[in-house]
Amino acid sequence: MSTDEYRRGRAVERERQGKQRPVRGRYRGVLPIIYAIGLVIFTVVSLYIGPEPAFAVYLVTHVFYAGLVRADINSLRGQGIEWGLSRHLWFGAAFALPFVAPAYYLYSRRVIRRENESRELVA
């Protein structure tokens, strides 16, 4: 028996699979656009209409943020990135807190870059 039969782990699986494709966030690029549009709509509604409709805009945009974050995390998980339980925290925070969507955008960039470097796809 060769020693390769006893080796286990992610690195061995990557070697067996052959050439890896780079990891990309499927919905990550849309997130800043939706965030900017939501911020503009929220500002206009709160200035000209009032706080009650502005709160409705806040809720609707955060449902979109949470949905995009969840879809992006699921697409990254499908490409081999492990999130653990933090994926639930990102989803819940994106639904409730105002600045989580830009924070997720920056954090996911770092995670994607780190994974692509570990796959030796980025020089």
mmCIF file of N, CA and C in Angstrom:
data_model
loop_
_atom_site.group_PDB
_atom_site.id
_atom_site.type_symbol
_atom_site.label_atom_id
_atom_site.label_comp_id
_atom_site.label_asym_id
_atom_site.label_seq_id
_atom_site.Cartn_x
_atom_site.Cartn_y
_atom_site.Cartn_z
ATOM 1 N N MET A 1 0.832 -1.186 0.000
ATOM 2 C CA MET A 1 0.000 0.000 0.000
ATOM 3 C C MET A 1 0.874 1.244 0.000
ATOM 4 N N SER A 2 0.467 2.206 -0.757
ATOM 5 C CA SER A 2 1.226 3.452 -0.773
ATOM 6 C C SER A 2 0.739 4.365 0.346
ATOM 7 N N THR A 3 1.532 5.362 0.642
ATOM 8 C CA THR A 3 1.162 6.285 1.722
ATOM 9 C C THR A 3 0.020 7.200 1.319
ATOM 10 N N ASP A 4 -0.250 7.325 0.021
ATOM 11 C CA ASP A 4 -1.333 8.194 -0.428
ATOM 12 C C ASP A 4 -2.697 7.677 0.004
ATOM 13 N N GLU A 5 -2.819 6.381 0.235
ATOM 14 C CA GLU A 5 -4.102 5.838 0.639
ATOM 15 C C GLU A 5 -4.473 6.267 2.050
ATOM 16 N N TYR A 6 -3.489 6.671 2.827
ATOM 17 C CA TYR A 6 -3.744 7.077 4.204
ATOM 18 C C TYR A 6 -3.885 8.582 4.353
ATOM 19 N N ARG A 7 -3.556 9.331 3.330
ATOM 20 C CA ARG A 7 -3.633 10.788 3.419
ATOM 21 C C ARG A 7 -5.078 11.218 3.329
ATOM 22 N N ARG A 8 -5.430 12.205 4.136
ATOM 23 C CA ARG A 8 -6.797 12.712 4.146
ATOM 24 C C ARG A 8 -6.741 14.234 4.228
ATOM 25 N N GLY A 9 -7.862 14.860 3.946
ATOM 26 C CA GLY A 9 -7.969 16.301 4.116
ATOM 27 C C GLY A 9 -8.275 17.023 2.823
ATOM 28 N N ARG A 10 -8.418 18.331 2.958
ATOM 29 C CA ARG A 10 -8.802 19.169 1.814
ATOM 30 C C ARG A 10 -7.716 19.237 0.755
ATOM 31 N N ALA A 11 -6.449 19.311 1.193
ATOM 32 C CA ALA A 11 -5.353 19.423 0.229
ATOM 33 C C ALA A 11 -5.287 18.190 -0.665
ATOM 34 N N VAL A 12 -5.500 17.013 -0.093
ATOM 35 C CA VAL A 12 -5.470 15.780 -0.875
ATOM 36 C C VAL A 12 -6.638 15.744 -1.851
ATOM 37 N N GLU A 13 -7.800 16.179 -1.398
ATOM 38 C CA GLU A 13 -8.961 16.214 -2.294
ATOM 39 C C GLU A 13 -8.715 17.168 -3.457
ATOM 40 N N ARG A 14 -8.069 18.281 -3.194
ATOM 41 C CA ARG A 14 -7.769 19.225 -4.273
ATOM 42 C C ARG A 14 -6.802 18.619 -5.276
ATOM 43 N N GLU A 15 -5.826 17.874 -4.778
ATOM 44 C CA GLU A 15 -4.879 17.216 -5.681
ATOM 45 C C GLU A 15 -5.590 16.194 -6.555
ATOM 46 N N ARG A 16 -6.535 15.460 -5.989
ATOM 47 C CA ARG A 16 -7.258 14.443 -6.739
ATOM 48 C C ARG A 16 -8.162 15.053 -7.795
ATOM 49 N N GLN A 17 -8.704 16.203 -7.518
ATOM 50 C CA GLN A 17 -9.631 16.828 -8.455
ATOM 51 C C GLN A 17 -8.919 17.423 -9.659
ATOM 52 N N GLY A 18 -7.661 17.688 -9.536
ATOM 53 C CA GLY A 18 -6.921 18.257 -10.656
ATOM 54 C C GLY A 18 -6.986 19.773 -10.628
ATOM 55 N N LYS A 19 -7.152 20.363 -11.807
ATOM 56 C CA LYS A 19 -7.149 21.816 -11.912
ATOM 57 C C LYS A 19 -8.378 22.416 -11.240
ATOM 58 N N GLN A 20 -8.143 23.391 -10.395
ATOM 59 C CA GLN A 20 -9.228 24.072 -9.682
ATOM 60 C C GLN A 20 -9.609 25.357 -10.408
ATOM 61 N N ARG A 21 -10.863 25.676 -10.335
ATOM 62 C CA ARG A 21 -11.333 26.949 -10.871
ATOM 63 C C ARG A 21 -11.284 27.977 -9.760
ATOM 64 N N PRO A 22 -11.075 29.232 -10.097
ATOM 65 C CA PRO A 22 -11.053 30.257 -9.035
ATOM 66 C C PRO A 22 -12.438 30.447 -8.422
ATOM 67 N N VAL A 23 -12.432 30.782 -7.140
ATOM 68 C CA VAL A 23 -13.669 31.031 -6.414
ATOM 69 C C VAL A 23 -14.141 32.441 -6.741
ATOM 70 N N ARG A 24 -15.427 32.586 -7.004
ATOM 71 C CA ARG A 24 -16.026 33.894 -7.285
ATOM 72 C C ARG A 24 -17.353 33.985 -6.542
ATOM 73 N N GLY A 25 -17.595 35.148 -5.972
ATOM 74 C CA GLY A 25 -18.878 35.391 -5.333
ATOM 75 C C GLY A 25 -19.904 35.724 -6.393
ATOM 76 N N ARG A 26 -20.914 34.894 -6.521
ATOM 77 C CA ARG A 26 -21.888 35.060 -7.600
ATOM 78 C C ARG A 26 -22.691 36.347 -7.460
ATOM 79 N N TYR A 27 -23.113 36.689 -6.239
ATOM 80 C CA TYR A 27 -23.967 37.859 -6.033
ATOM 81 C C TYR A 27 -23.230 38.997 -5.350
ATOM 82 N N ARG A 28 -21.965 38.827 -5.094
ATOM 83 C CA ARG A 28 -21.186 39.810 -4.360
ATOM 84 C C ARG A 28 -21.111 41.144 -5.106
ATOM 85 N N GLY A 29 -21.015 41.132 -6.410
ATOM 86 C CA GLY A 29 -20.901 42.358 -7.190
ATOM 87 C C GLY A 29 -22.165 43.200 -7.219
ATOM 88 N N VAL A 30 -23.301 42.584 -6.993
ATOM 89 C CA VAL A 30 -24.573 43.294 -7.015
ATOM 90 C C VAL A 30 -24.840 43.995 -5.684
ATOM 91 N N LEU A 31 -24.237 43.488 -4.631
ATOM 92 C CA LEU A 31 -24.513 43.995 -3.288
ATOM 93 C C LEU A 31 -24.245 45.487 -3.117
ATOM 94 N N PRO A 32 -23.114 46.046 -3.589
ATOM 95 C CA PRO A 32 -22.922 47.503 -3.424
ATOM 96 C C PRO A 32 -23.920 48.338 -4.225
ATOM 97 N N ILE A 33 -24.338 47.816 -5.365
ATOM 98 C CA ILE A 33 -25.304 48.549 -6.188
ATOM 99 C C ILE A 33 -26.656 48.611 -5.478
ATOM 100 N N ILE A 34 -27.111 47.476 -4.968
ATOM 101 C CA ILE A 34 -28.378 47.440 -4.234
ATOM 102 C C ILE A 34 -28.289 48.303 -2.979
ATOM 103 N N TYR A 35 -27.136 48.270 -2.315
ATOM 104 C CA TYR A 35 -26.954 49.070 -1.105
ATOM 105 C C TYR A 35 -27.039 50.566 -1.421
ATOM 106 N N ALA A 36 -26.391 50.997 -2.504
ATOM 107 C CA ALA A 36 -26.421 52.418 -2.883
ATOM 108 C C ALA A 36 -27.827 52.855 -3.275
ATOM 109 N N ILE A 37 -28.518 52.036 -4.045
ATOM 110 C CA ILE A 37 -29.882 52.372 -4.441
ATOM 111 C C ILE A 37 -30.791 52.453 -3.213
ATOM 112 N N GLY A 38 -30.660 51.487 -2.307
ATOM 113 C CA GLY A 38 -31.466 51.497 -1.086
ATOM 114 C C GLY A 38 -31.183 52.701 -0.215
ATOM 115 N N LEU A 39 -29.933 53.110 -0.139
ATOM 116 C CA LEU A 39 -29.565 54.285 0.657
ATOM 117 C C LEU A 39 -30.166 55.557 0.073
ATOM 118 N N VAL A 40 -30.129 55.683 -1.234
ATOM 119 C CA VAL A 40 -30.720 56.854 -1.887
ATOM 120 C C VAL A 40 -32.238 56.879 -1.678
ATOM 121 N N ILE A 41 -32.889 55.751 -1.880
ATOM 122 C CA ILE A 41 -34.347 55.695 -1.690
ATOM 123 C C ILE A 41 -34.707 55.989 -0.241
ATOM 124 N N PHE A 42 -33.968 55.415 0.703
ATOM 125 C CA PHE A 42 -34.233 55.658 2.115
ATOM 126 C C PHE A 42 -34.086 57.141 2.455
ATOM 127 N N THR A 43 -33.028 57.782 1.946
ATOM 128 C CA THR A 43 -32.800 59.200 2.223
ATOM 129 C C THR A 43 -33.909 60.067 1.640
ATOM 130 N N VAL A 44 -34.276 59.813 0.403
ATOM 131 C CA VAL A 44 -35.320 60.611 -0.247
ATOM 132 C C VAL A 44 -36.661 60.426 0.465
ATOM 133 N N VAL A 45 -36.995 59.207 0.786
ATOM 134 C CA VAL A 45 -38.280 58.950 1.448
ATOM 135 C C VAL A 45 -38.306 59.562 2.839
ATOM 136 N N SER A 46 -37.209 59.450 3.571
ATOM 137 C CA SER A 46 -37.208 60.001 4.935
ATOM 138 C C SER A 46 -37.237 61.524 4.932
ATOM 139 N N LEU A 47 -36.657 62.174 3.922
ATOM 140 C CA LEU A 47 -36.664 63.638 3.859
ATOM 141 C C LEU A 47 -37.996 64.204 3.393
ATOM 142 N N TYR A 48 -38.614 63.563 2.404
ATOM 143 C CA TYR A 48 -39.786 64.151 1.781
ATOM 144 C C TYR A 48 -41.114 63.544 2.205
ATOM 145 N N ILE A 49 -41.129 62.311 2.656
ATOM 146 C CA ILE A 49 -42.406 61.680 2.976
ATOM 147 C C ILE A 49 -42.584 61.515 4.476
ATOM 148 N N GLY A 50 -41.583 60.993 5.151
ATOM 149 C CA GLY A 50 -41.705 60.835 6.592
ATOM 150 C C GLY A 50 -41.026 59.575 7.102
ATOM 151 N N PRO A 51 -41.042 59.403 8.415
ATOM 152 C CA PRO A 51 -40.302 58.283 9.005
ATOM 153 C C PRO A 51 -40.987 56.917 8.842
ATOM 154 N N GLU A 52 -42.314 56.864 8.798
ATOM 155 C CA GLU A 52 -42.987 55.569 8.685
ATOM 156 C C GLU A 52 -42.694 54.898 7.343
ATOM 157 N N PRO A 53 -42.848 55.599 6.218
ATOM 158 C CA PRO A 53 -42.490 54.970 4.936
ATOM 159 C C PRO A 53 -40.986 54.690 4.833
ATOM 160 N N ALA A 54 -40.175 55.525 5.480
ATOM 161 C CA ALA A 54 -38.731 55.281 5.456
ATOM 162 C C ALA A 54 -38.402 53.976 6.179
ATOM 163 N N PHE A 55 -39.126 53.686 7.252
ATOM 164 C CA PHE A 55 -38.919 52.421 7.948
ATOM 165 C C PHE A 55 -39.307 51.236 7.062
ATOM 166 N N ALA A 56 -40.361 51.393 6.273
ATOM 167 C CA ALA A 56 -40.757 50.338 5.333
ATOM 168 C C ALA A 56 -39.675 50.114 4.281
ATOM 169 N N VAL A 57 -39.084 51.201 3.793
ATOM 170 C CA VAL A 57 -37.974 51.081 2.840
ATOM 171 C C VAL A 57 -36.802 50.361 3.491
ATOM 172 N N TYR A 58 -36.528 50.702 4.748
ATOM 173 C CA TYR A 58 -35.452 50.051 5.501
ATOM 174 C C TYR A 58 -35.676 48.545 5.573
ATOM 175 N N LEU A 59 -36.884 48.135 5.896
ATOM 176 C CA LEU A 59 -37.183 46.704 6.000
ATOM 177 C C LEU A 59 -37.051 45.978 4.664
ATOM 178 N N VAL A 60 -37.588 46.571 3.621
ATOM 179 C CA VAL A 60 -37.553 45.927 2.307
ATOM 180 C C VAL A 60 -36.118 45.800 1.794
ATOM 181 N N THR A 61 -35.333 46.854 1.924
ATOM 182 C CA THR A 61 -33.948 46.779 1.440
ATOM 183 C C THR A 61 -33.132 45.775 2.245
ATOM 184 N N HIS A 62 -33.401 45.684 3.534
ATOM 185 C CA HIS A 62 -32.635 44.722 4.332
ATOM 186 C C HIS A 62 -33.045 43.278 4.049
ATOM 187 N N VAL A 63 -34.263 43.069 3.613
ATOM 188 C CA VAL A 63 -34.639 41.733 3.150
ATOM 189 C C VAL A 63 -33.825 41.382 1.908
ATOM 190 N N PHE A 64 -33.648 42.345 1.005
ATOM 191 C CA PHE A 64 -32.810 42.116 -0.175
ATOM 192 C C PHE A 64 -31.364 41.862 0.224
ATOM 193 N N TYR A 65 -30.827 42.661 1.129
ATOM 194 C CA TYR A 65 -29.441 42.460 1.579
ATOM 195 C C TYR A 65 -29.260 41.058 2.148
ATOM 196 N N ALA A 66 -30.164 40.666 3.032
ATOM 197 C CA ALA A 66 -30.050 39.346 3.665
ATOM 198 C C ALA A 66 -30.165 38.240 2.618
ATOM 199 N N GLY A 67 -31.050 38.407 1.675
ATOM 200 C CA GLY A 67 -31.183 37.410 0.610
ATOM 201 C C GLY A 67 -29.949 37.304 -0.257
ATOM 202 N N LEU A 68 -29.369 38.445 -0.597
ATOM 203 C CA LEU A 68 -28.147 38.428 -1.399
ATOM 204 C C LEU A 68 -26.975 37.831 -0.627
ATOM 205 N N VAL A 69 -26.854 38.169 0.648
ATOM 206 C CA VAL A 69 -25.779 37.606 1.461
ATOM 207 C C VAL A 69 -25.945 36.101 1.564
ATOM 208 N N ARG A 70 -27.156 35.645 1.810
ATOM 209 C CA ARG A 70 -27.404 34.205 1.926
ATOM 210 C C ARG A 70 -27.104 33.489 0.614
ATOM 211 N N ALA A 71 -27.561 34.043 -0.500
ATOM 212 C CA ALA A 71 -27.317 33.421 -1.802
ATOM 213 C C ALA A 71 -25.824 33.401 -2.123
ATOM 214 N N ASP A 72 -25.121 34.474 -1.789
ATOM 215 C CA ASP A 72 -23.690 34.524 -2.063
ATOM 216 C C ASP A 72 -22.936 33.514 -1.203
ATOM 217 N N ILE A 73 -23.287 33.412 0.068
ATOM 218 C CA ILE A 73 -22.631 32.437 0.938
ATOM 219 C C ILE A 73 -22.907 31.022 0.439
ATOM 220 N N ASN A 74 -24.125 30.748 0.012
ATOM 221 C CA ASN A 74 -24.428 29.420 -0.523
ATOM 222 C C ASN A 74 -23.634 29.129 -1.792
ATOM 223 N N SER A 75 -23.456 30.124 -2.647
ATOM 224 C CA SER A 75 -22.666 29.893 -3.859
ATOM 225 C C SER A 75 -21.190 29.674 -3.513
ATOM 226 N N LEU A 76 -20.686 30.389 -2.505
ATOM 227 C CA LEU A 76 -19.296 30.175 -2.091
ATOM 228 C C LEU A 76 -19.125 28.812 -1.426
ATOM 229 N N ARG A 77 -20.110 28.386 -0.656
ATOM 230 C CA ARG A 77 -20.048 27.059 -0.041
ATOM 231 C C ARG A 77 -20.052 25.979 -1.116
ATOM 232 N N GLY A 78 -20.791 26.194 -2.176
ATOM 233 C CA GLY A 78 -20.810 25.245 -3.277
ATOM 234 C C GLY A 78 -19.481 25.154 -4.002
ATOM 235 N N GLN A 79 -18.668 26.188 -3.876
ATOM 236 C CA GLN A 79 -17.359 26.199 -4.500
ATOM 237 C C GLN A 79 -16.256 25.717 -3.558
ATOM 238 N N GLY A 80 -16.643 25.329 -2.352
ATOM 239 C CA GLY A 80 -15.674 24.714 -1.454
ATOM 240 C C GLY A 80 -15.237 25.535 -0.267
ATOM 241 N N ILE A 81 -15.808 26.699 -0.044
ATOM 242 C CA ILE A 81 -15.431 27.513 1.109
ATOM 243 C C ILE A 81 -16.314 27.132 2.281
ATOM 244 N N GLU A 82 -15.694 26.806 3.393
ATOM 245 C CA GLU A 82 -16.434 26.441 4.604
ATOM 246 C C GLU A 82 -16.721 27.689 5.420
ATOM 247 N N TRP A 83 -17.973 27.908 5.797
ATOM 248 C CA TRP A 83 -18.363 29.076 6.583
ATOM 249 C C TRP A 83 -18.671 28.720 8.020
ATOM 250 N N GLY A 84 -19.089 27.502 8.269
ATOM 251 C CA GLY A 84 -19.457 27.138 9.629
ATOM 252 C C GLY A 84 -20.736 27.854 10.042
ATOM 253 N N LEU A 85 -20.862 28.114 11.332
ATOM 254 C CA LEU A 85 -22.071 28.761 11.839
ATOM 255 C C LEU A 85 -22.102 30.265 11.585
ATOM 256 N N SER A 86 -20.982 30.846 11.179
ATOM 257 C CA SER A 86 -20.979 32.293 10.944
ATOM 258 C C SER A 86 -21.886 32.688 9.785
ATOM 259 N N ARG A 87 -22.228 31.738 8.920
ATOM 260 C CA ARG A 87 -23.130 32.083 7.814
ATOM 261 C C ARG A 87 -24.491 32.513 8.337
ATOM 262 N N HIS A 88 -24.926 31.929 9.430
ATOM 263 C CA HIS A 88 -26.203 32.322 10.023
ATOM 264 C C HIS A 88 -26.104 33.716 10.649
ATOM 265 N N LEU A 89 -24.963 34.011 11.235
ATOM 266 C CA LEU A 89 -24.763 35.340 11.821
ATOM 267 C C LEU A 89 -24.735 36.420 10.743
ATOM 268 N N TRP A 90 -24.055 36.154 9.639
ATOM 269 C CA TRP A 90 -24.020 37.134 8.550
ATOM 270 C C TRP A 90 -25.423 37.384 8.013
ATOM 271 N N PHE A 91 -26.191 36.334 7.831
ATOM 272 C CA PHE A 91 -27.556 36.476 7.310
ATOM 273 C C PHE A 91 -28.426 37.276 8.279
ATOM 274 N N GLY A 92 -28.410 36.930 9.537
ATOM 275 C CA GLY A 92 -29.225 37.633 10.527
ATOM 276 C C GLY A 92 -28.813 39.080 10.703
ATOM 277 N N ALA A 93 -27.515 39.318 10.712
ATOM 278 C CA ALA A 93 -27.031 40.688 10.867
ATOM 279 C C ALA A 93 -27.365 41.532 9.642
ATOM 280 N N ALA A 94 -27.280 40.947 8.441
ATOM 281 C CA ALA A 94 -27.621 41.693 7.232
ATOM 282 C C ALA A 94 -29.095 42.064 7.210
ATOM 283 N N PHE A 95 -29.918 41.241 7.831
ATOM 284 C CA PHE A 95 -31.343 41.546 7.893
ATOM 285 C C PHE A 95 -31.638 42.679 8.870
ATOM 286 N N ALA A 96 -30.870 42.787 9.951
ATOM 287 C CA ALA A 96 -31.218 43.709 11.033
ATOM 288 C C ALA A 96 -30.375 44.987 11.089
ATOM 289 N N LEU A 97 -29.112 44.901 10.755
ATOM 290 C CA LEU A 97 -28.207 46.029 10.981
ATOM 291 C C LEU A 97 -27.863 46.751 9.683
ATOM 292 N N PRO A 98 -27.694 48.077 9.737
ATOM 293 C CA PRO A 98 -27.557 48.853 8.508
ATOM 294 C C PRO A 98 -26.224 48.723 7.770
ATOM 295 N N PHE A 99 -25.121 48.468 8.452
ATOM 296 C CA PHE A 99 -23.828 48.495 7.761
ATOM 297 C C PHE A 99 -23.207 47.118 7.608
ATOM 298 N N VAL A 100 -23.989 46.077 7.710
ATOM 299 C CA VAL A 100 -23.459 44.726 7.576
ATOM 300 C C VAL A 100 -23.215 44.377 6.111
ATOM 301 N N ALA A 101 -24.037 44.857 5.218
ATOM 302 C CA ALA A 101 -23.865 44.536 3.801
ATOM 303 C C ALA A 101 -22.503 45.014 3.278
ATOM 304 N N PRO A 102 -22.076 46.257 3.542
ATOM 305 C CA PRO A 102 -20.724 46.632 3.111
ATOM 306 C C PRO A 102 -19.632 45.860 3.854
ATOM 307 N N ALA A 103 -19.867 45.536 5.127
ATOM 308 C CA ALA A 103 -18.887 44.753 5.883
ATOM 309 C C ALA A 103 -18.761 43.347 5.295
ATOM 310 N N TYR A 104 -19.872 42.746 4.925
ATOM 311 C CA TYR A 104 -19.823 41.427 4.292
ATOM 312 C C TYR A 104 -19.100 41.509 2.955
ATOM 313 N N TYR A 105 -19.358 42.559 2.204
ATOM 314 C CA TYR A 105 -18.697 42.728 0.904
ATOM 315 C C TYR A 105 -17.179 42.733 1.076
ATOM 316 N N LEU A 106 -16.687 43.484 2.046
ATOM 317 C CA LEU A 106 -15.241 43.548 2.282
ATOM 318 C C LEU A 106 -14.699 42.236 2.843
ATOM 319 N N TYR A 107 -15.427 41.626 3.766
ATOM 320 C CA TYR A 107 -14.970 40.382 4.375
ATOM 321 C C TYR A 107 -14.944 39.247 3.346
ATOM 322 N N SER A 108 -15.971 39.164 2.512
ATOM 323 C CA SER A 108 -16.002 38.085 1.517
ATOM 324 C C SER A 108 -14.893 38.260 0.489
ATOM 325 N N ARG A 109 -14.518 39.493 0.192
ATOM 326 C CA ARG A 109 -13.387 39.708 -0.713
ATOM 327 C C ARG A 109 -12.128 39.089 -0.132
ATOM 328 N N ARG A 110 -11.927 39.280 1.170
ATOM 329 C CA ARG A 110 -10.755 38.715 1.833
ATOM 330 C C ARG A 110 -10.804 37.189 1.854
ATOM 331 N N VAL A 111 -11.980 36.628 2.105
ATOM 332 C CA VAL A 111 -12.135 35.170 2.134
ATOM 333 C C VAL A 111 -11.885 34.577 0.745
ATOM 334 N N ILE A 112 -12.416 35.206 -0.291
ATOM 335 C CA ILE A 112 -12.237 34.715 -1.657
ATOM 336 C C ILE A 112 -10.777 34.803 -2.064
ATOM 337 N N ARG A 113 -10.130 35.912 -1.738
ATOM 338 C CA ARG A 113 -8.716 36.063 -2.071
ATOM 339 C C ARG A 113 -7.873 35.003 -1.367
ATOM 340 N N ARG A 114 -8.156 34.767 -0.087
ATOM 341 C CA ARG A 114 -7.399 33.772 0.684
ATOM 342 C C ARG A 114 -7.603 32.369 0.097
ATOM 343 N N GLU A 115 -8.811 32.032 -0.287
ATOM 344 C CA GLU A 115 -9.068 30.710 -0.843
ATOM 345 C C GLU A 115 -8.400 30.548 -2.200
ATOM 346 N N ASN A 116 -8.452 31.574 -3.041
ATOM 347 C CA ASN A 116 -7.794 31.483 -4.345
ATOM 348 C C ASN A 116 -6.289 31.384 -4.193
ATOM 349 N N GLU A 117 -5.716 32.068 -3.210
ATOM 350 C CA GLU A 117 -4.284 31.929 -2.978
ATOM 351 C C GLU A 117 -3.943 30.532 -2.487
ATOM 352 N N SER A 118 -4.786 29.954 -1.641
ATOM 353 C CA SER A 118 -4.517 28.599 -1.174
ATOM 354 C C SER A 118 -4.642 27.572 -2.295
ATOM 355 N N ARG A 119 -5.459 27.879 -3.279
ATOM 356 C CA ARG A 119 -5.579 27.006 -4.448
ATOM 357 C C ARG A 119 -4.488 27.310 -5.474
ATOM 358 N N GLU A 120 -3.652 28.286 -5.166
ATOM 359 C CA GLU A 120 -2.540 28.705 -6.020
ATOM 360 C C GLU A 120 -3.013 29.173 -7.383
ATOM 361 N N LEU A 121 -4.094 29.938 -7.377
ATOM 362 C CA LEU A 121 -4.640 30.484 -8.621
ATOM 363 C C LEU A 121 -4.306 31.951 -8.798
ATOM 364 N N VAL A 122 -3.926 32.614 -7.717
ATOM 365 C CA VAL A 122 -3.588 34.039 -7.776
ATOM 366 C C VAL A 122 -2.121 34.167 -7.426
ATOM 367 N N ALA A 123 -1.403 34.901 -8.237
ATOM 368 C CA ALA A 123 0.029 35.058 -7.978
ATOM 369 C C ALA A 123 0.297 36.122 -6.959
#
